[in-house]
């Protein structure tokens, strides 16, 4: 494992006027590590994720990312072109609703190839070949490459979105409820796939979810949020099997056992 | 010439404003300069942008030619030519070689342009990224950062669907290796004529209030893929009137029994070739 963390967050705070989005969040993410963020609706999970992925400027605090040439750098101090480059090469963002992360008007192949073209690929055959390989990796039949995403099922759309993000081999992927809105069997397959991809590619990821099972399967470490603050964090199994904070205890005990 | 109008219809202050925008446009090839578009005595979409640009650059001793769909004798061409003949008293012509200012819709003349000539294009929608990105703030940012990857997504989609790049007109170009530009709805057949042209090329969009320009001898590259290079249209036929094989041909339906003929869309070029044969 390398010496520097991939992402370092210090005292991150975001306020919506007088209301707290998230307060005083600090953590480090190391290469190859998956951190889960759990908590109820409105606890500031998604706010935190948008602040980390430069989609929303935080009110205070620092987000530093290990860039290839400069080491740990404040992402909000980067120039706009560099930040855009970072977002489409080093980072991936998987939205809860795949329609937010996809271009619904163009074919699946174009969706996967977009990032390649954005970083300068200009050879149709090679773009297509890579898009095909990635569709195969996320278990979408490559013969459906020229189909519109609108003809895909919810699970397929989510997998297409994942392929579109991973095609440039990012080091860090932000996922906002990647299994939201999918039925359980589809969820299970998607989780399997995500777990495999994360191990195979050595990805780091930050996964926001309200589903503790998803957190247990994917995350190495877990942060529990409540009312904008991190109330507990530690290794996933530790937090889930031996919750200390009363809210975490409540959260863990609220899971229905079939 | 009608009295009661200022020279070339627009008042002098408006022309100054237009010229200032034009100078900026020429200084930054392909960049869209906003300008205060005026109400013209004809509807948007009929070439108000082009007419304002022409009014700003035309002088008393200029000779004006107006093309609409390649022809000099269609309604718009005739009306715009007459408009400037009446309000500016300038000489008009149908000959490409004689003209100093050529206002056009849909075509660039087949006869090669020369130094000192000015091409004025009428532009309906100046923003090449508009159908990919509806937000003006975002498209401006994309231009500022030369972030043009999305344009290739459209070309990719063309090839994936039709097996070739099916965009045939208003084909996106990169000007001076920097700005992405819409060449107005000319067929892609005319795109190569823009590259390193000795003539000054000005573009006016009246409704969208934008002016842009390509100065003489500036590179204009049509976007493509390495394995799907840019190609212009070709025809199996020659022009039925003059026999030209190198010009852009229009298909004209001649009767109700499926009869049709192919003729040059550039009426001046076609006429000139026929005159040569007669002599």
Short mmCIF file of C-alpha atoms in Angstrom, two decimals:
data_model
loop_
_atom_site.label_atom_id
_atom_site.label_comp_id
_atom_site.label_asym_id
_atom_site.label_seq_id
_atom_site.Cartn_x
_atom_site.Cartn_y
_atom_site.Cartn_z
CA UNK A 1 0.00 0.00 0.00
CA UNK A 2 1.36 3.41 -0.91
CA UNK A 3 2.36 6.06 1.59
CA UNK A 4 -0.26 8.70 0.86
CA UNK A 5 -4.01 8.43 1.14
CA UNK A 6 -5.94 8.77 -2.12
CA UNK A 7 -8.40 11.23 -0.66
CA UNK A 8 -8.15 13.23 2.53
CA UNK A 9 -11.14 15.11 3.90
CA UNK A 10 -10.66 17.58 6.74
CA UNK A 11 -13.43 19.30 8.67
CA UNK A 12 -15.81 19.36 5.74
CA UNK A 13 -18.92 21.38 6.46
CA UNK A 14 -21.76 22.36 4.21
CA UNK A 15 -24.62 24.58 5.30
CA UNK A 16 -27.86 25.26 3.46
CA UNK A 17 -28.48 28.69 4.92
CA UNK A 18 -29.03 27.96 8.60
CA UNK A 19 -29.59 24.29 8.04
CA UNK A 20 -26.79 21.80 8.33
CA UNK A 21 -26.01 19.70 5.26
CA UNK A 22 -23.05 17.97 6.83
CA UNK A 23 -20.79 19.11 9.65
CA UNK A 24 -17.16 18.59 10.47
CA UNK A 25 -16.54 15.42 8.51
CA UNK A 26 -12.94 14.21 8.40
CA UNK A 27 -11.59 10.93 7.03
CA UNK A 28 -8.97 9.46 4.78
CA UNK A 29 -9.51 7.01 1.94
CA UNK A 30 -6.61 4.77 0.99
CA UNK A 31 -6.01 3.21 -2.43
CA UNK A 32 -8.05 0.06 -2.94
CA UNK A 33 -10.36 0.83 -0.06
CA UNK A 34 -14.15 1.06 -0.12
CA UNK A 35 -15.86 3.28 2.42
CA UNK A 36 -19.58 3.03 3.02
CA UNK A 37 -21.63 5.94 4.25
CA UNK A 38 -24.91 4.91 5.87
CA UNK A 39 -27.63 6.83 7.60
CA UNK A 40 -31.30 7.65 7.29
CA UNK A 41 -32.81 9.98 4.70
CA UNK A 42 -31.78 13.57 5.25
CA UNK A 43 -28.72 12.67 7.30
CA UNK A 44 -26.40 14.45 4.87
CA UNK A 45 -25.01 11.44 2.99
CA UNK A 46 -25.69 12.77 -0.47
CA UNK A 47 -24.61 16.29 0.46
CA UNK A 48 -21.31 14.88 1.64
CA UNK A 49 -20.91 12.92 -1.59
CA UNK A 50 -21.61 15.95 -3.79
CA UNK A 51 -19.09 17.99 -1.81
CA UNK A 52 -16.47 15.30 -2.23
CA UNK A 53 -17.03 14.90 -5.97
CA UNK A 54 -16.80 18.67 -6.62
CA UNK A 55 -20.42 18.97 -7.61
CA UNK A 56 -21.15 21.29 -4.71
CA UNK A 57 -18.71 23.72 -3.14
CA UNK A 58 -18.63 23.10 0.64
CA UNK A 59 -19.01 26.04 3.06
CA UNK A 60 -15.84 25.08 4.89
CA UNK A 61 -13.22 22.37 5.03
CA UNK A 62 -10.76 20.77 2.68
CA UNK A 63 -10.98 17.94 0.16
CA UNK A 64 -7.59 16.80 -1.06
CA UNK A 65 -7.01 14.23 -3.80
CA UNK A 66 -3.78 12.48 -4.72
CA UNK A 67 -3.23 13.78 -8.28
CA UNK A 68 -0.69 12.06 -10.49
CA UNK A 69 1.72 14.98 -10.74
CA UNK A 70 1.25 17.08 -7.61
CA UNK A 71 0.42 14.64 -4.85
CA UNK A 72 -2.35 15.65 -2.47
CA UNK A 73 -4.08 18.74 -3.87
CA UNK A 74 -7.13 20.68 -2.80
CA UNK A 75 -9.70 19.76 -5.46
CA UNK A 76 -11.47 23.10 -5.19
CA UNK A 77 -8.21 24.94 -5.90
CA UNK A 78 -7.72 23.09 -9.19
CA UNK A 79 -8.45 25.00 -12.37
CA UNK A 80 -11.71 24.14 -14.11
CA UNK A 81 -10.11 22.26 -17.04
CA UNK A 82 -8.00 20.15 -14.68
CA UNK A 83 -11.00 19.40 -12.53
CA UNK A 84 -13.01 18.34 -15.56
CA UNK A 85 -10.13 16.15 -16.70
CA UNK A 86 -9.93 14.60 -13.24
CA UNK A 87 -13.65 13.90 -13.22
CA UNK A 88 -13.57 12.04 -16.49
CA UNK A 89 -10.27 10.18 -16.12
CA UNK A 90 -9.49 9.53 -12.45
CA UNK A 91 -13.00 9.64 -11.06
CA UNK A 92 -16.33 8.06 -11.74
CA UNK A 93 -19.74 9.03 -10.44
CA UNK A 94 -22.56 6.50 -10.33
CA UNK A 95 -25.88 8.21 -9.76
CA UNK A 96 -28.78 6.66 -7.95
CA UNK A 97 -31.00 7.22 -10.94
CA UNK A 98 -29.10 5.93 -14.00
CA UNK A 99 -30.98 8.41 -16.19
CA UNK A 100 -29.06 11.22 -14.47
CA UNK A 101 -25.74 9.70 -15.38
CA UNK A 102 -26.50 8.57 -18.92
CA UNK A 103 -27.15 10.29 -22.21
CA UNK A 104 -30.57 8.82 -22.95
CA UNK A 105 -30.68 10.06 -26.55
CA UNK A 106 -27.73 8.07 -27.86
CA UNK A 107 -26.96 4.35 -28.05
CA UNK A 108 -25.38 2.31 -25.27
CA UNK A 109 -22.09 2.13 -27.17
CA UNK A 110 -21.92 5.92 -27.51
CA UNK A 111 -22.63 6.25 -23.79
CA UNK A 112 -19.69 4.05 -22.92
CA UNK A 113 -17.48 5.65 -25.56
CA UNK A 114 -18.22 9.24 -24.55
CA UNK A 115 -15.49 9.46 -21.94
CA UNK A 116 -12.96 8.01 -24.35
CA UNK A 117 -13.88 10.61 -26.96
CA UNK A 118 -13.77 13.35 -24.34
CA UNK A 119 -10.17 12.51 -23.55
CA UNK A 120 -9.22 12.46 -27.22
CA UNK A 121 -9.92 9.01 -28.72
CA UNK A 122 -10.64 9.52 -32.42
CA UNK A 123 -10.63 6.00 -33.81
CA UNK A 124 -14.16 4.67 -34.24
CA UNK A 125 -13.16 1.01 -34.42
CA UNK A 126 -11.10 1.09 -31.25
CA UNK A 127 -13.69 3.09 -29.30
CA UNK A 128 -16.28 0.53 -30.30
CA UNK A 129 -14.08 -2.38 -29.40
CA UNK A 130 -13.45 -0.99 -25.91
CA UNK A 131 -17.12 -0.17 -25.43
CA UNK A 132 -17.95 -3.76 -26.39
CA UNK A 133 -15.47 -5.17 -23.90
CA UNK A 134 -16.90 -3.06 -21.12
CA UNK A 135 -20.48 -3.98 -21.91
CA UNK A 136 -19.36 -7.59 -21.70
CA UNK A 137 -17.69 -6.99 -18.34
CA UNK A 138 -20.87 -5.58 -16.85
CA UNK A 139 -22.87 -8.48 -18.31
CA UNK A 140 -24.73 -6.59 -21.00
CA UNK A 141 -25.00 -8.52 -24.25
CA UNK A 142 -22.65 -6.71 -26.69
CA UNK A 143 -25.20 -7.21 -29.48
CA UNK A 144 -27.30 -4.58 -27.70
CA UNK A 145 -24.54 -2.01 -28.12
CA UNK A 146 -26.44 0.01 -30.70
CA UNK A 147 -29.72 -0.03 -28.79
CA UNK A 148 -31.05 3.04 -27.05
CA UNK A 149 -30.75 3.02 -23.24
CA UNK A 150 -34.51 3.63 -23.10
CA UNK A 151 -35.01 0.01 -24.20
CA UNK A 152 -32.96 -1.30 -21.25
CA UNK A 153 -34.30 -2.52 -17.91
CA UNK A 154 -33.46 -0.69 -14.67
CA UNK A 155 -30.71 -3.11 -13.72
CA UNK A 156 -29.17 -2.94 -17.17
CA UNK A 157 -29.21 0.86 -17.09
CA UNK A 158 -27.36 0.83 -13.78
CA UNK A 159 -24.78 -1.57 -15.20
CA UNK A 160 -24.46 0.56 -18.32
CA UNK A 161 -23.81 3.57 -16.13
CA UNK A 162 -21.11 1.66 -14.31
CA UNK A 163 -19.45 0.64 -17.60
CA UNK A 164 -19.56 4.23 -18.79
CA UNK A 165 -17.72 5.32 -15.65
CA UNK A 166 -15.13 2.59 -15.59
CA UNK A 167 -14.07 2.75 -19.23
CA UNK A 168 -11.29 5.27 -18.51
CA UNK A 169 -10.01 3.17 -15.58
CA UNK A 170 -10.74 5.62 -12.77
CA UNK A 171 -9.03 5.24 -9.39
CA UNK A 172 -11.93 6.52 -7.35
CA UNK A 173 -15.64 5.95 -7.87
CA UNK A 174 -18.42 7.77 -6.03
CA UNK A 175 -21.64 5.78 -5.83
CA UNK A 176 -24.90 7.21 -4.62
CA UNK A 177 -27.27 4.36 -3.77
CA UNK A 178 -26.08 2.15 -6.62
CA UNK A 179 -28.78 -0.46 -5.90
CA UNK A 180 -31.64 1.94 -5.21
CA UNK A 181 -34.84 1.10 -7.03
CA UNK A 182 -33.78 -2.40 -8.09
CA UNK A 183 -35.49 -5.59 -7.00
CA UNK A 184 -33.55 -7.90 -4.70
CA UNK A 185 -32.35 -10.52 -7.19
CA UNK A 186 -31.13 -7.81 -9.56
CA UNK A 187 -29.54 -6.06 -6.58
CA UNK A 188 -27.67 -9.20 -5.63
CA UNK A 189 -26.25 -9.61 -9.12
CA UNK A 190 -25.24 -5.97 -9.29
CA UNK A 191 -23.51 -6.23 -5.92
CA UNK A 192 -21.66 -9.33 -7.08
CA UNK A 193 -20.55 -7.48 -10.15
CA UNK A 194 -19.47 -4.39 -8.22
CA UNK A 195 -17.54 -6.47 -5.74
CA UNK A 196 -15.73 -8.29 -8.53
CA UNK A 197 -14.91 -5.06 -10.39
CA UNK A 198 -13.66 -3.36 -7.25
CA UNK A 199 -11.29 -6.24 -6.43
CA UNK A 200 -10.17 -6.86 -10.02
CA UNK A 201 -9.40 -3.23 -10.79
CA UNK A 202 -8.18 -2.20 -7.34
CA UNK A 203 -10.72 0.60 -7.28
CA UNK A 204 -11.30 2.85 -4.34
CA UNK A 205 -14.89 3.79 -3.80
CA UNK A 206 -17.17 5.79 -1.59
CA UNK A 207 -20.60 4.21 -1.48
CA UNK A 208 -23.58 6.05 -0.06
CA UNK A 209 -26.42 3.75 0.87
CA UNK A 210 -29.20 3.32 3.36
CA UNK A 211 -29.12 -0.42 2.92
CA UNK A 212 -26.92 -2.01 5.56
CA UNK A 213 -26.63 -5.26 3.62
CA UNK A 214 -25.15 -3.39 0.68
CA UNK A 215 -22.72 -1.71 3.04
CA UNK A 216 -21.67 -5.01 4.54
CA UNK A 217 -21.06 -6.59 1.18
CA UNK A 218 -19.15 -3.76 -0.43
CA UNK A 219 -17.52 -1.59 2.20
CA UNK A 220 -14.36 -2.20 4.15
CA UNK A 221 -15.03 0.67 6.48
CA UNK A 222 -18.27 2.31 7.44
CA UNK A 223 -19.29 5.78 8.53
CA UNK A 224 -22.67 6.25 10.16
CA UNK A 225 -24.21 9.69 9.69
CA UNK A 226 -26.98 11.37 11.57
CA UNK A 227 -28.18 14.95 11.28
CA UNK A 228 -25.16 15.89 9.22
CA UNK A 229 -22.55 14.47 11.55
CA UNK A 230 -20.57 11.24 11.56
CA UNK A 231 -21.64 9.54 14.77
CA UNK A 232 -19.63 6.38 14.43
CA UNK A 233 -17.05 4.93 12.12
CA UNK A 234 -14.89 1.86 11.96
CA UNK A 235 -14.50 -1.46 10.16
CA UNK A 236 -17.78 -2.54 8.62
CA UNK A 237 -18.18 -5.77 10.54
CA UNK A 238 -17.24 -4.05 13.77
CA UNK A 239 -19.77 -1.28 13.35
CA UNK A 240 -22.56 -3.60 12.28
CA UNK A 241 -21.93 -6.42 14.77
CA UNK A 242 -21.01 -4.29 17.75
CA UNK A 243 -22.61 -0.88 17.35
CA UNK A 244 -21.65 1.59 20.08
CA UNK A 245 -23.61 4.73 19.34
CA UNK A 246 -27.30 4.52 20.24
CA UNK A 247 -28.32 5.63 16.76
CA UNK A 248 -26.23 2.90 15.12
CA UNK A 249 -27.79 0.38 17.47
CA UNK A 250 -31.20 1.58 16.40
CA UNK A 251 -30.22 1.43 12.75
CA UNK A 252 -28.87 -2.11 13.00
CA UNK A 253 -31.84 -3.35 14.97
CA UNK A 254 -34.31 -1.84 12.50
CA UNK A 255 -33.26 -4.21 9.71
CA UNK A 256 -36.04 -6.69 9.04
CA UNK A 257 -35.01 -10.32 9.21
CA UNK A 258 -36.88 -12.45 6.70
CA UNK B 1 -32.49 54.32 -55.10
CA UNK B 2 -35.09 55.19 -52.47
CA UNK B 3 -34.64 58.33 -50.48
CA UNK B 4 -35.38 58.64 -46.77
CA UNK B 5 -33.17 55.74 -45.76
CA UNK B 6 -29.65 55.93 -44.40
CA UNK B 7 -27.05 54.29 -46.67
CA UNK B 8 -27.67 50.51 -46.53
CA UNK B 9 -30.77 50.91 -44.35
CA UNK B 10 -29.13 50.72 -40.87
CA UNK B 11 -28.13 53.90 -39.03
CA UNK B 12 -24.45 54.68 -38.60
CA UNK B 13 -24.31 53.86 -34.88
CA UNK B 14 -25.72 50.41 -35.49
CA UNK B 15 -23.21 49.81 -38.26
CA UNK B 16 -20.39 50.87 -35.93
CA UNK B 17 -21.61 48.40 -33.33
CA UNK B 18 -21.75 45.67 -35.97
CA UNK B 19 -18.27 46.48 -37.25
CA UNK B 20 -16.87 46.37 -33.75
CA UNK B 21 -18.38 42.89 -33.32
CA UNK B 22 -17.02 41.89 -36.74
CA UNK B 23 -13.50 43.05 -35.87
CA UNK B 24 -13.58 40.99 -32.71
CA UNK B 25 -14.93 38.00 -34.63
CA UNK B 26 -12.12 38.25 -37.19
CA UNK B 27 -9.54 38.55 -34.41
CA UNK B 28 -10.78 35.33 -32.77
CA UNK B 29 -11.62 32.99 -35.67
CA UNK B 30 -14.70 30.87 -35.00
CA UNK B 31 -15.61 32.60 -31.74
CA UNK B 32 -19.25 33.72 -31.46
CA UNK B 33 -19.47 37.43 -30.66
CA UNK B 34 -22.79 38.69 -29.28
CA UNK B 35 -24.24 41.78 -30.94
CA UNK B 36 -27.38 43.86 -30.69
CA UNK B 37 -29.41 42.46 -33.55
CA UNK B 38 -31.93 44.95 -35.01
CA UNK B 39 -35.45 44.53 -36.31
CA UNK B 40 -35.18 44.23 -40.07
CA UNK B 41 -37.96 44.71 -42.59
CA UNK B 42 -38.24 40.96 -43.08
CA UNK B 43 -38.89 38.07 -40.69
CA UNK B 44 -36.30 36.19 -38.69
CA UNK B 45 -35.17 33.16 -40.61
CA UNK B 46 -35.08 34.97 -43.93
CA UNK B 47 -31.53 36.14 -43.44
CA UNK B 48 -31.70 39.07 -41.04
CA UNK B 49 -28.27 38.26 -39.60
CA UNK B 50 -26.66 38.11 -43.02
CA UNK B 51 -28.35 41.33 -44.13
CA UNK B 52 -27.11 43.22 -41.09
CA UNK B 53 -23.56 42.00 -41.66
CA UNK B 54 -23.77 42.94 -45.34
CA UNK B 55 -25.12 46.38 -44.43
CA UNK B 56 -22.19 46.90 -42.05
CA UNK B 57 -19.47 46.00 -44.55
CA UNK B 58 -20.87 47.19 -47.87
CA UNK B 59 -19.57 50.41 -49.45
CA UNK B 60 -20.85 52.55 -52.30
CA UNK B 61 -18.52 50.99 -54.88
CA UNK B 62 -19.07 47.36 -53.84
CA UNK B 63 -20.78 44.91 -56.16
CA UNK B 64 -23.25 42.59 -54.44
CA UNK B 65 -24.26 39.06 -55.32
CA UNK B 66 -26.89 37.15 -53.36
CA UNK B 67 -27.32 33.38 -53.47
CA UNK B 68 -30.22 31.34 -52.15
CA UNK B 69 -29.86 27.54 -52.48
CA UNK B 70 -27.08 28.20 -54.99
CA UNK B 71 -29.32 30.18 -57.34
CA UNK B 72 -29.45 33.92 -58.02
CA UNK B 73 -33.03 33.98 -59.20
CA UNK B 74 -34.97 32.65 -56.22
CA UNK B 75 -37.30 34.80 -54.13
CA UNK B 76 -34.97 35.54 -51.23
CA UNK B 77 -31.97 36.24 -53.44
CA UNK B 78 -33.94 38.60 -55.65
CA UNK B 79 -35.51 40.40 -52.68
CA UNK B 80 -32.27 40.91 -50.76
CA UNK B 81 -30.44 42.07 -53.90
CA UNK B 82 -33.22 44.57 -54.60
CA UNK B 83 -33.23 45.68 -50.96
CA UNK B 84 -29.59 46.77 -51.15
CA UNK B 85 -29.96 48.19 -54.64
CA UNK B 86 -32.73 50.43 -53.28
CA UNK B 87 -31.31 51.39 -49.87
CA UNK B 88 -27.60 51.62 -50.77
CA UNK B 89 -27.69 52.14 -54.51
CA UNK B 90 -24.94 49.56 -54.98
CA UNK B 91 -24.37 47.64 -58.19
CA UNK B 92 -25.52 44.03 -58.15
CA UNK B 93 -24.41 41.08 -60.19
CA UNK B 94 -25.01 37.38 -60.66
CA UNK B 95 -21.38 36.71 -61.59
CA UNK B 96 -19.24 35.28 -58.78
CA UNK B 97 -16.05 36.69 -60.32
CA UNK B 98 -17.37 40.27 -60.46
CA UNK B 99 -18.83 40.41 -56.95
CA UNK B 100 -16.97 41.92 -54.00
CA UNK B 101 -19.58 41.00 -51.40
CA UNK B 102 -21.49 37.71 -51.70
CA UNK B 103 -24.34 37.05 -49.29
CA UNK B 104 -25.37 33.43 -49.27
CA UNK B 105 -27.80 30.94 -47.93
CA UNK B 106 -26.98 27.21 -48.26
CA UNK B 107 -24.10 27.35 -50.73
CA UNK B 108 -20.57 28.54 -51.47
CA UNK B 109 -20.13 29.30 -55.20
CA UNK B 110 -18.42 26.64 -57.31
CA UNK B 111 -16.19 29.29 -58.91
CA UNK B 112 -13.16 29.63 -56.58
CA UNK B 113 -13.22 32.80 -54.49
CA UNK B 114 -10.38 35.28 -54.62
CA UNK B 115 -8.64 37.70 -52.31
CA UNK B 116 -10.64 40.81 -51.51
CA UNK B 117 -14.01 39.10 -51.74
CA UNK B 118 -16.25 38.85 -48.68
CA UNK B 119 -18.62 35.94 -48.12
CA UNK B 120 -21.57 36.67 -45.82
CA UNK B 121 -23.43 33.63 -44.48
CA UNK B 122 -26.95 33.63 -43.06
CA UNK B 123 -26.95 31.49 -39.92
CA UNK B 124 -30.10 30.08 -38.27
CA UNK B 125 -28.44 28.53 -35.18
CA UNK B 126 -24.83 29.49 -34.48
CA UNK B 127 -24.13 27.15 -31.58
CA UNK B 128 -22.68 23.81 -32.77
CA UNK B 129 -23.16 22.21 -29.35
CA UNK B 130 -26.80 23.26 -29.00
CA UNK B 131 -28.44 19.88 -29.62
CA UNK B 132 -26.02 18.17 -27.25
CA UNK B 133 -26.14 20.72 -24.45
CA UNK B 134 -29.16 22.98 -24.03
CA UNK B 135 -27.61 25.31 -21.42
CA UNK B 136 -25.95 28.42 -22.87
CA UNK B 137 -23.72 28.81 -19.77
CA UNK B 138 -22.45 25.29 -20.26
CA UNK B 139 -21.81 25.59 -24.01
CA UNK B 140 -19.84 28.78 -23.43
CA UNK B 141 -17.75 26.99 -20.86
CA UNK B 142 -17.22 24.12 -23.28
CA UNK B 143 -15.95 26.58 -25.90
CA UNK B 144 -13.72 28.31 -23.36
CA UNK B 145 -12.14 25.01 -22.35
CA UNK B 146 -12.15 23.58 -25.91
CA UNK B 147 -14.11 20.68 -24.41
CA UNK B 148 -15.51 19.25 -27.63
CA UNK B 149 -15.60 15.49 -26.98
CA UNK B 150 -19.40 15.48 -26.96
CA UNK B 151 -19.51 16.49 -30.64
CA UNK B 152 -17.84 13.22 -31.55
CA UNK B 153 -20.54 11.34 -29.66
CA UNK B 154 -22.97 12.62 -32.28
CA UNK B 155 -20.74 11.48 -35.14
CA UNK B 156 -20.22 8.12 -33.40
CA UNK B 157 -23.97 7.73 -33.17
CA UNK B 158 -24.27 8.44 -36.90
CA UNK B 159 -21.81 5.71 -37.80
CA UNK B 160 -23.37 3.25 -35.33
CA UNK B 161 -26.81 3.81 -36.88
CA UNK B 162 -26.12 4.32 -40.56
CA UNK B 163 -22.63 2.90 -41.06
CA UNK B 164 -21.26 6.27 -42.12
CA UNK B 165 -21.39 9.85 -40.88
CA UNK B 166 -24.86 10.78 -42.05
CA UNK B 167 -24.65 14.50 -41.29
CA UNK B 168 -24.82 16.07 -44.72
CA UNK B 169 -25.21 19.79 -44.08
CA UNK B 170 -24.17 22.19 -41.32
CA UNK B 171 -21.30 19.77 -40.74
CA UNK B 172 -19.28 20.86 -37.65
CA UNK B 173 -15.80 22.24 -38.26
CA UNK B 174 -12.85 23.22 -36.11
CA UNK B 175 -11.56 26.68 -37.00
CA UNK B 176 -7.90 27.57 -36.60
CA UNK B 177 -7.49 24.38 -34.47
CA UNK B 178 -9.37 26.08 -31.67
CA UNK B 179 -13.09 26.86 -31.93
CA UNK B 180 -15.83 24.49 -32.95
CA UNK B 181 -18.08 26.23 -35.48
CA UNK B 182 -21.28 25.63 -37.37
CA UNK B 183 -20.70 26.55 -40.99
CA UNK B 184 -24.41 27.47 -41.43
CA UNK B 185 -26.57 25.03 -43.41
CA UNK B 186 -24.25 24.62 -46.38
CA UNK B 187 -23.85 21.04 -47.66
CA UNK B 188 -20.72 19.32 -46.40
CA UNK B 189 -19.72 19.32 -50.08
CA UNK B 190 -18.77 22.98 -49.52
CA UNK B 191 -16.79 22.49 -46.30
CA UNK B 192 -13.42 21.98 -48.04
CA UNK B 193 -13.92 25.33 -49.83
CA UNK B 194 -13.81 27.11 -46.47
CA UNK B 195 -10.41 25.74 -45.58
CA UNK B 196 -7.64 28.27 -46.33
CA UNK B 197 -10.00 30.31 -48.47
CA UNK B 198 -8.50 33.57 -49.77
CA UNK B 199 -11.83 35.34 -49.12
CA UNK B 200 -13.00 36.77 -45.79
CA UNK B 201 -15.97 34.78 -44.43
CA UNK B 202 -18.46 36.43 -42.08
CA UNK B 203 -21.41 34.74 -40.36
CA UNK B 204 -24.45 36.51 -38.97
CA UNK B 205 -27.26 35.01 -36.89
CA UNK B 206 -29.99 37.64 -36.47
CA UNK B 207 -32.41 35.88 -34.17
CA UNK B 208 -29.67 34.36 -32.01
CA UNK B 209 -27.71 37.65 -32.05
CA UNK B 210 -24.29 36.21 -32.79
CA UNK B 211 -21.57 37.07 -35.29
CA UNK B 212 -18.54 34.96 -36.09
CA UNK B 213 -15.90 34.93 -38.79
CA UNK B 214 -13.18 33.00 -40.58
CA UNK B 215 -10.40 35.31 -41.77
CA UNK B 216 -8.66 34.59 -45.10
CA UNK B 217 -6.18 31.70 -45.15
CA UNK B 218 -7.40 30.14 -41.92
CA UNK B 219 -7.59 26.40 -41.41
CA UNK B 220 -11.11 24.96 -41.26
CA UNK B 221 -11.18 21.24 -40.47
CA UNK B 222 -14.25 19.08 -40.65
CA UNK B 223 -14.52 16.73 -37.66
CA UNK B 224 -14.15 13.03 -38.32
CA UNK B 225 -12.75 9.75 -37.01
CA UNK B 226 -9.37 8.34 -38.02
CA UNK B 227 -11.01 5.27 -39.55
CA UNK B 228 -14.04 7.17 -40.89
CA UNK B 229 -12.48 10.20 -42.57
CA UNK B 230 -14.55 13.18 -43.71
CA UNK B 231 -16.03 12.72 -47.18
CA UNK B 232 -18.05 14.98 -49.45
CA UNK B 233 -21.12 13.94 -51.42
CA UNK B 234 -20.69 12.39 -54.89
CA UNK B 235 -23.13 11.80 -57.74
CA UNK B 236 -23.24 9.16 -60.49
CA UNK B 237 -24.68 11.70 -62.94
CA UNK B 238 -23.28 14.81 -64.54
CA UNK B 239 -25.27 18.04 -64.71
CA UNK B 240 -28.00 17.58 -67.35
CA UNK B 241 -27.56 21.17 -68.60
CA UNK B 242 -23.81 21.81 -68.59
CA UNK B 243 -22.30 18.36 -68.08
CA UNK B 244 -20.34 19.35 -64.96
CA UNK B 245 -19.18 16.40 -62.86
CA UNK B 246 -17.44 18.35 -60.10
CA UNK B 247 -20.31 20.50 -58.86
CA UNK B 248 -23.10 20.09 -56.30
CA UNK B 249 -26.17 18.72 -58.09
CA UNK B 250 -29.84 19.26 -57.29
CA UNK B 251 -32.35 16.58 -58.14
CA UNK B 252 -35.28 18.15 -59.98
CA UNK B 253 -38.52 16.22 -60.46
CA UNK B 254 -39.79 16.97 -63.96
CA UNK B 255 -43.11 15.15 -64.22
CA UNK B 256 -45.50 12.85 -62.36
CA UNK B 257 -44.12 9.73 -64.04
CA UNK B 258 -40.89 9.52 -62.09
CA UNK B 259 -38.93 11.68 -64.50
CA UNK B 260 -36.10 13.60 -62.90
CA UNK B 261 -32.93 15.39 -63.83
CA UNK B 262 -29.81 16.47 -62.02
CA UNK B 263 -28.65 20.05 -62.48
CA UNK B 264 -26.00 22.25 -60.91
CA UNK B 265 -27.32 24.05 -57.84
CA UNK B 266 -25.01 26.99 -58.59
CA UNK B 267 -26.94 28.68 -61.41
CA UNK B 268 -24.19 31.18 -62.27
CA UNK B 269 -21.56 28.44 -62.60
CA UNK B 270 -23.87 26.33 -64.76
CA UNK B 271 -24.77 29.26 -67.01
CA UNK B 272 -21.14 30.22 -67.45
CA UNK B 273 -20.21 26.72 -68.53
CA UNK B 274 -23.05 26.62 -71.06
CA UNK B 275 -21.99 29.99 -72.51
CA UNK B 276 -18.46 28.68 -72.99
CA UNK B 277 -19.76 25.69 -74.95
CA UNK B 278 -21.87 27.91 -77.23
CA UNK B 279 -18.93 30.12 -78.17
#
